[in-house]
Amino acid sequence: GAVVSQHPSWVICKSGTSVKIECRSLDFQATTMFWYRQFPKQSLMLMATSNEGSKATYEQGVEKDKFLINHASLTLSTLTVTSAHPEDSSFYICSANNLIAKNIQYFGAGTRLSVL
Amino acid sequence: DAKTTQPPSMDCAEGRAANLPCNHSTISGNEYVYWYRQIHSQGPQYIIHGLKNNETNEMASLIITEDRKSSTLILPHATLRDTAVYYCIALHEKLTFGTGTRLTIIP
């Protein structure tokens, strides 16, 4: 199957700092990538849709100025959590659509963010 | 996207077939049924998807009723590594995850 790489897998930061998470499609090009957030014992919640070469589309209730998304190439999307606070601590997961492989969405392994 | 309903939890004996049901009574004609699973602290893993016909791959089989209002995911010979949360999703444009079924394989 297609591989989506997410980095880092785990990050701890101080409150007020910014954290960047990378999502790469390793063996296919992805014009669309997605960013999810998952709190403990809850399901995945879609945060935004990242479109290559254009602005991301955010879900209702997600602050676009706090969660900056950049999709500068067909294989890379980044999510920057700006001025992180303890309530932003969560499991962040990206996914990418493989248009060639029946448009199946493949997921990264996730990034666990802990804000102190 | 159509709402799906799954039992919150199920147990299955190791080596037996695990049958996971999903109701999607409001599914529309162009919505595919997708199944993913999430093993603890990992990203979701794609399993299988279908529109009308039954599907089979190396991981599982998907049985969709003729009226498309429900489906069943079948893991033919469950192993301990199949313990996970299984999500059934009726996809139109975006994957929207519900609460899924927590499947526990019993040794």
mmCIF file of C-alpha atoms in Angstrom:
data_model
loop_
_atom_site.group_PDB
_atom_site.id
_atom_site.type_symbol
_atom_site.label_atom_id
_atom_site.label_comp_id
_atom_site.label_asym_id
_atom_site.label_seq_id
_atom_site.Cartn_x
_atom_site.Cartn_y
_atom_site.Cartn_z
ATOM 1 C CA GLY A 1 0.000 0.000 0.000
ATOM 2 C CA ALA A 2 0.929 3.664 -0.243
ATOM 3 C CA VAL A 3 3.089 5.168 2.477
ATOM 4 C CA VAL A 4 2.458 8.409 4.304
ATOM 5 C CA SER A 5 5.221 9.571 6.580
ATOM 6 C CA GLN A 6 4.602 11.935 9.466
ATOM 7 C CA HIS A 7 7.292 13.691 11.461
ATOM 8 C CA PRO A 8 7.913 14.051 14.318
ATOM 9 C CA SER A 9 6.113 11.164 15.939
ATOM 10 C CA TRP A 10 6.296 12.771 19.345
ATOM 11 C CA VAL A 11 6.994 16.310 20.515
ATOM 12 C CA ILE A 12 6.983 18.138 23.824
ATOM 13 C CA CYS A 13 7.017 21.923 23.837
ATOM 14 C CA LYS A 14 6.585 24.821 26.195
ATOM 15 C CA SER A 15 3.386 26.823 26.253
ATOM 16 C CA GLY A 16 3.528 29.734 23.829
ATOM 17 C CA THR A 17 5.891 28.127 21.346
ATOM 18 C CA SER A 18 5.037 26.930 17.840
ATOM 19 C CA VAL A 19 5.341 23.392 16.577
ATOM 20 C CA LYS A 20 5.540 22.240 12.961
ATOM 21 C CA ILE A 21 4.393 18.773 11.886
ATOM 22 C CA GLU A 22 5.280 17.393 8.464
ATOM 23 C CA CYS A 23 3.258 14.975 6.379
ATOM 24 C CA ARG A 24 4.803 13.376 3.303
ATOM 25 C CA SER A 25 3.437 10.994 0.721
ATOM 26 C CA LEU A 26 6.467 8.840 -0.024
ATOM 27 C CA ASP A 27 5.489 6.913 -3.130
ATOM 28 C CA PHE A 28 2.645 8.869 -4.659
ATOM 29 C CA GLN A 29 1.604 12.429 -5.334
ATOM 30 C CA ALA A 30 -1.218 13.908 -3.321
ATOM 31 C CA THR A 31 -3.028 17.034 -4.398
ATOM 32 C CA THR A 32 -5.167 16.745 -1.283
ATOM 33 C CA MET A 33 -4.090 15.952 2.239
ATOM 34 C CA PHE A 34 -6.093 16.021 5.443
ATOM 35 C CA TRP A 35 -5.301 16.874 9.028
ATOM 36 C CA TYR A 36 -7.101 15.238 11.952
ATOM 37 C CA ARG A 37 -6.924 15.591 15.698
ATOM 38 C CA GLN A 38 -7.718 12.891 18.220
ATOM 39 C CA PHE A 39 -8.140 13.396 21.947
ATOM 40 C CA PRO A 40 -7.790 10.430 24.339
ATOM 41 C CA LYS A 41 -10.577 7.864 24.043
ATOM 42 C CA GLN A 42 -12.256 9.868 21.299
ATOM 43 C CA SER A 43 -12.563 9.424 17.560
ATOM 44 C CA LEU A 44 -10.660 11.328 14.896
ATOM 45 C CA MET A 45 -11.938 14.814 14.135
ATOM 46 C CA LEU A 46 -11.176 16.375 10.770
ATOM 47 C CA MET A 47 -9.498 19.739 11.205
ATOM 48 C CA ALA A 48 -8.800 20.830 7.658
ATOM 49 C CA THR A 49 -8.310 19.830 4.055
ATOM 50 C CA SER A 50 -4.968 20.816 2.595
ATOM 51 C CA ASN A 51 -4.908 21.553 -1.122
ATOM 52 C CA GLU A 52 -1.666 21.734 -3.072
ATOM 53 C CA GLY A 53 -1.016 25.240 -4.306
ATOM 54 C CA SER A 54 -4.033 26.820 -2.650
ATOM 55 C CA LYS A 55 -5.428 27.696 0.736
ATOM 56 C CA ALA A 56 -6.544 25.023 3.134
ATOM 57 C CA THR A 57 -10.197 24.515 3.934
ATOM 58 C CA TYR A 58 -10.889 24.450 7.654
ATOM 59 C CA GLU A 59 -13.712 22.665 9.422
ATOM 60 C CA GLN A 60 -16.108 24.658 11.520
ATOM 61 C CA GLY A 61 -14.637 25.623 14.874
ATOM 62 C CA VAL A 62 -10.995 25.190 13.838
ATOM 63 C CA GLU A 63 -8.978 28.410 14.048
ATOM 64 C CA LYS A 64 -7.066 28.896 10.816
ATOM 65 C CA ASP A 65 -4.686 31.410 12.393
ATOM 66 C CA LYS A 66 -3.762 28.953 15.115
ATOM 67 C CA PHE A 67 -3.365 25.895 12.911
ATOM 68 C CA LEU A 68 -1.401 27.026 9.883
ATOM 69 C CA ILE A 69 -1.390 24.622 6.961
ATOM 70 C CA ASN A 70 0.959 24.767 4.008
ATOM 71 C CA HIS A 71 0.835 22.377 1.056
ATOM 72 C CA ALA A 72 3.674 23.631 -1.098
ATOM 73 C CA SER A 73 4.308 20.470 -3.103
ATOM 74 C CA LEU A 74 2.501 17.357 -4.250
ATOM 75 C CA THR A 75 4.192 15.290 -1.569
ATOM 76 C CA LEU A 76 4.385 17.565 1.458
ATOM 77 C CA SER A 77 1.897 19.286 3.733
ATOM 78 C CA THR A 78 2.786 20.924 7.033
ATOM 79 C CA LEU A 79 0.691 21.821 10.051
ATOM 80 C CA THR A 80 2.018 24.466 12.408
ATOM 81 C CA VAL A 81 0.410 24.809 15.798
ATOM 82 C CA THR A 82 1.110 28.412 16.721
ATOM 83 C CA SER A 83 1.381 29.673 20.288
ATOM 84 C CA ALA A 84 0.602 26.234 21.616
ATOM 85 C CA HIS A 85 -1.217 25.854 24.917
ATOM 86 C CA PRO A 86 -1.813 22.774 27.082
ATOM 87 C CA GLU A 87 -5.316 22.343 25.625
ATOM 88 C CA ASP A 88 -3.683 21.826 22.216
ATOM 89 C CA SER A 89 -2.066 18.654 23.514
ATOM 90 C CA SER A 90 -3.436 15.900 21.320
ATOM 91 C CA PHE A 91 -2.688 13.248 18.711
ATOM 92 C CA TYR A 92 -2.436 14.864 15.272
ATOM 93 C CA ILE A 93 -2.790 12.634 12.223
ATOM 94 C CA CYS A 94 -2.445 13.438 8.551
ATOM 95 C CA SER A 95 -3.682 11.551 5.526
ATOM 96 C CA ALA A 96 -3.274 11.785 1.785
ATOM 97 C CA ASN A 97 -5.491 10.787 -1.117
ATOM 98 C CA ASN A 98 -3.915 8.437 -3.602
ATOM 99 C CA LEU A 99 -5.853 9.258 -6.755
ATOM 100 C CA ILE A 100 -4.185 6.456 -8.696
ATOM 101 C CA ALA A 101 -5.054 3.828 -6.089
ATOM 102 C CA LYS A 102 -8.844 4.177 -6.266
ATOM 103 C CA ASN A 103 -8.676 7.469 -4.373
ATOM 104 C CA ILE A 104 -7.981 5.644 -1.125
ATOM 105 C CA GLN A 105 -6.925 7.820 1.783
ATOM 106 C CA TYR A 106 -3.756 6.662 3.532
ATOM 107 C CA PHE A 107 -2.803 7.831 6.994
ATOM 108 C CA GLY A 108 0.419 8.743 8.697
ATOM 109 C CA ALA A 109 1.404 7.235 12.022
ATOM 110 C CA GLY A 110 0.443 10.378 13.906
ATOM 111 C CA THR A 111 2.203 12.965 16.042
ATOM 112 C CA ARG A 112 1.643 13.116 19.745
ATOM 113 C CA LEU A 113 1.945 16.711 20.939
ATOM 114 C CA SER A 114 2.326 17.513 24.611
ATOM 115 C CA VAL A 115 2.327 21.191 25.602
ATOM 116 C CA LEU A 116 3.671 21.941 29.050
ATOM 117 C CA ASP B 1 -22.132 12.050 4.451
ATOM 118 C CA ALA B 2 -24.462 9.315 5.642
ATOM 119 C CA LYS B 3 -24.329 8.426 9.329
ATOM 120 C CA THR B 4 -23.176 4.931 10.225
ATOM 121 C CA THR B 5 -24.021 2.900 13.315
ATOM 122 C CA GLN B 6 -21.732 0.253 14.766
ATOM 123 C CA PRO B 7 -21.795 -1.763 17.991
ATOM 124 C CA PRO B 8 -19.369 -0.190 20.479
ATOM 125 C CA SER B 9 -17.500 -3.400 21.200
ATOM 126 C CA MET B 10 -17.158 -7.035 20.184
ATOM 127 C CA ASP B 11 -15.054 -10.013 21.187
ATOM 128 C CA CYS B 12 -13.888 -12.789 18.909
ATOM 129 C CA ALA B 13 -11.877 -15.916 19.600
ATOM 130 C CA GLU B 14 -8.487 -16.146 17.966
ATOM 131 C CA GLY B 15 -8.624 -18.164 14.756
ATOM 132 C CA ARG B 16 -12.335 -17.625 14.249
ATOM 133 C CA ALA B 17 -13.973 -15.306 11.761
ATOM 134 C CA ALA B 18 -14.751 -11.842 13.072
ATOM 135 C CA ASN B 19 -17.934 -10.353 11.627
ATOM 136 C CA LEU B 20 -18.335 -6.637 12.217
ATOM 137 C CA PRO B 21 -21.723 -5.126 11.310
ATOM 138 C CA CYS B 22 -22.459 -1.592 10.196
ATOM 139 C CA ASN B 23 -25.748 0.136 9.519
ATOM 140 C CA HIS B 24 -25.879 2.969 6.990
ATOM 141 C CA SER B 25 -29.585 3.244 6.240
ATOM 142 C CA THR B 26 -29.349 6.792 4.856
ATOM 143 C CA ILE B 27 -26.538 6.079 2.436
ATOM 144 C CA SER B 28 -26.926 7.672 -0.968
ATOM 145 C CA GLY B 29 -26.274 6.055 -4.302
ATOM 146 C CA ASN B 30 -22.819 7.529 -4.834
ATOM 147 C CA GLU B 31 -21.449 6.972 -1.339
ATOM 148 C CA TYR B 32 -18.907 4.229 -0.938
ATOM 149 C CA VAL B 33 -18.598 2.192 2.250
ATOM 150 C CA TYR B 34 -15.055 2.306 3.636
ATOM 151 C CA TRP B 35 -13.553 0.352 6.494
ATOM 152 C CA TYR B 36 -10.516 1.457 8.443
ATOM 153 C CA ARG B 37 -9.038 0.250 11.678
ATOM 154 C CA GLN B 38 -6.925 1.948 14.294
ATOM 155 C CA ILE B 39 -4.586 0.056 16.517
ATOM 156 C CA HIS B 40 -3.806 1.857 19.747
ATOM 157 C CA SER B 41 -1.776 5.065 19.294
ATOM 158 C CA GLN B 42 -1.335 4.590 15.553
ATOM 159 C CA GLY B 43 -2.845 6.180 12.466
ATOM 160 C CA PRO B 44 -5.870 4.481 10.867
ATOM 161 C CA GLN B 45 -5.154 1.670 8.438
ATOM 162 C CA TYR B 46 -7.218 1.197 5.282
ATOM 163 C CA ILE B 47 -8.891 -2.206 5.077
ATOM 164 C CA ILE B 48 -11.371 -2.320 2.217
ATOM 165 C CA HIS B 49 -14.124 -0.399 0.487
ATOM 166 C CA GLY B 50 -17.076 -1.045 -1.823
ATOM 167 C CA LEU B 51 -20.086 0.507 -3.487
ATOM 168 C CA LYS B 52 -22.572 -2.233 -4.360
ATOM 169 C CA ASN B 53 -20.779 -5.500 -4.891
ATOM 170 C CA ASN B 54 -19.120 -7.638 -2.280
ATOM 171 C CA GLU B 55 -15.370 -7.140 -2.134
ATOM 172 C CA THR B 56 -12.462 -9.248 -0.945
ATOM 173 C CA ASN B 57 -8.783 -8.513 -0.522
ATOM 174 C CA GLU B 58 -5.888 -9.979 1.397
ATOM 175 C CA MET B 59 -7.094 -8.489 4.652
ATOM 176 C CA ALA B 60 -10.853 -8.922 4.690
ATOM 177 C CA SER B 61 -14.149 -9.345 2.900
ATOM 178 C CA LEU B 62 -16.901 -6.769 2.685
ATOM 179 C CA ILE B 63 -20.489 -7.882 2.312
ATOM 180 C CA ILE B 64 -22.963 -5.151 1.341
ATOM 181 C CA THR B 65 -26.691 -5.854 1.434
ATOM 182 C CA GLU B 66 -28.639 -5.453 -1.765
ATOM 183 C CA ASP B 67 -30.433 -2.342 -0.498
ATOM 184 C CA ARG B 68 -27.029 -0.973 0.669
ATOM 185 C CA LYS B 69 -28.425 -0.087 4.066
ATOM 186 C CA SER B 70 -25.968 -2.240 5.934
ATOM 187 C CA SER B 71 -22.689 -4.057 5.499
ATOM 188 C CA THR B 72 -20.473 -6.557 7.287
ATOM 189 C CA LEU B 73 -16.715 -6.649 7.460
ATOM 190 C CA ILE B 74 -15.340 -10.150 7.774
ATOM 191 C CA LEU B 75 -11.863 -10.958 9.060
ATOM 192 C CA PRO B 76 -11.667 -14.647 8.118
ATOM 193 C CA HIS B 77 -9.143 -15.880 10.666
ATOM 194 C CA ALA B 78 -8.729 -13.336 13.432
ATOM 195 C CA THR B 79 -5.374 -13.015 15.166
ATOM 196 C CA LEU B 80 -4.367 -11.097 18.277
ATOM 197 C CA ARG B 81 -2.937 -8.392 16.023
ATOM 198 C CA ASP B 82 -6.443 -7.693 14.733
ATOM 199 C CA THR B 83 -7.409 -6.173 18.083
ATOM 200 C CA ALA B 84 -8.273 -2.572 17.188
ATOM 201 C CA VAL B 85 -11.061 -0.055 16.742
ATOM 202 C CA TYR B 86 -12.808 -0.622 13.417
ATOM 203 C CA TYR B 87 -14.486 2.257 11.648
ATOM 204 C CA CYS B 88 -17.201 1.957 9.014
ATOM 205 C CA ILE B 89 -17.541 5.154 6.969
ATOM 206 C CA ALA B 90 -19.957 6.125 4.226
ATOM 207 C CA LEU B 91 -17.815 8.376 2.096
ATOM 208 C CA HIS B 92 -19.074 11.071 -0.190
ATOM 209 C CA GLU B 93 -16.326 13.672 -0.093
ATOM 210 C CA LYS B 94 -14.567 13.422 3.264
ATOM 211 C CA LEU B 95 -13.833 10.638 5.708
ATOM 212 C CA THR B 96 -15.867 11.324 8.837
ATOM 213 C CA PHE B 97 -15.026 8.972 11.676
ATOM 214 C CA GLY B 98 -17.667 7.818 14.137
ATOM 215 C CA THR B 99 -16.983 5.959 17.352
ATOM 216 C CA GLY B 100 -16.347 2.616 15.663
ATOM 217 C CA THR B 101 -16.328 -0.910 17.110
ATOM 218 C CA ARG B 102 -13.630 -1.934 19.522
ATOM 219 C CA LEU B 103 -12.782 -5.499 18.512
ATOM 220 C CA THR B 104 -10.907 -7.607 21.011
ATOM 221 C CA ILE B 105 -9.459 -10.918 19.901
ATOM 222 C CA ILE B 106 -9.428 -13.416 22.738
ATOM 223 C CA PRO B 107 -6.593 -15.978 22.887
#
